[in-house]
Amino acid sequence: MTPPPVTVTITGAGGQIGYALLFRIAAGDMLGDRDVRLRLLEIPQGMRAAEGAALELQDCAFPRLVDVEVTDDPGTAFDGCNVAMLVGARPRGPGMERADLLAANAGIFGPQGAAIAAGAAADVRVVAVGNPANTNALIAASAARGIPPERFTALTRLDHNRAVGQLAETLAVRPGVIEGVIIWGNHSATQFPDVAHATVDGVPAVDVLADRLGGPDAARAWLDDVFVPRVARRGAEIIEVRGSSSVASAAGAAIDHVRDDVLGTRGHRTSAAVVSRGEYGVPEGLVCSFPVVSDGTGYRVVEGLSLDDRSRARLDASVAELVAEREAVAALGIL
Ligand code: NAX
């Protein structure tokens, strides 16, 4: 029997990342051979762009695309949804304080969480892409009464993929031979990209780096002075070079995130921001990036990996930022 179509809701579908996402999802890059229904949620100003994208989707005649609906009503958009990709967010405007940004996004992600709880399918999985992604996921999860919080995740896969890309380039290998890179913490400049448990063709990445760069000290210097800051600030580098923010790579990472969540990682580790249950001493309930695997029923944190003192301090700094974001949102009476 043919399984029913998967309903995928994309918010901010008329924006840049939305435009890069829709066609790949419709082509089957995210859900394999499953039929797909797309629900595109926009605000009134973004409706025409989303409607235009819907016309183009029709013109592609994707064999597995059952239908496309464009709406500015969250209730309609999330009705029966199996996968929700929360991309639309309020960007930081000139002179906007962090608290204002958090409040503006709480006004988006809170009602969307409530609409997901009201109408989504029982198996719904949600990923927050719009920034501040970790805290937006937390806000949506707390507003989605009745849905297990672990169904809500945030995207740090772009950071993960960027880290793999940097290692691959430096070691002159293809990304596919690199395993076990970890992004810890927040999707922000405080994130900690960690290669301590990574391997390259099965060999510890730190040893391969030492061979290639002229010894362990040179490898460590490269990791501290080049790799970590470059991955953490890659978004700004893309804006500087390209003149606009990451779009295709962000959409690709969002697709990787959902595909691995719902179809499974087949034993490979990746990174995703998930609700902490206290793993690695991260306060419970924070949406924090961890090493994860999925068997197709959702991401699970890989526990028991060692962190040396310096790595621990980096994770703690990023977690402190997540705690501060949660406190700022709580102070607004939102959580
Ligand atoms: P755009 O400004 O191109 O698109 C955003 C779209 O969202 C607009 O069309 C807007 O009308 C819509 N929107 C705003 N409020 C909405 C609401 N309440 N309901 C539905 N739609 C709404 O931004 P884009 O380049 O697509 O980026 C989208 C978000 O992704 C931003 O918040 C951005 O910071 C974030 N990113 C997150 C990344 C991550 O790794 N987590 C990386 C890429 C990206 O920077």
Coordinates of N, CA and C in Angstrom, one line a residue, residues 36 43 68 75 199 254:
V36 N 4.6 14.3 -1.3 CA 4.7 15.5 -0.4 C 3.6 16.5 -0.7
I43 N 3.5 36.0 6.0 CA 2.8 37.2 6.4 C 2.3 37.9 5.2
V68 N 0.2 22.2 -3.3 CA 0.8 23.3 -2.6 C -0.3 24.3 -2.2
G75 N -3.2 28.6 11.4 CA -4.1 27.4 11.6 C -4.2 26.6 10.4
T199 N 36.9 11.8 13.0 CA 37.9 10.9 12.3 C 37.9 11.3 10.8
A254 N 19.1 22.5 6.3 CA 17.8 22.3 6.9 C 17.2 20.9 6.3

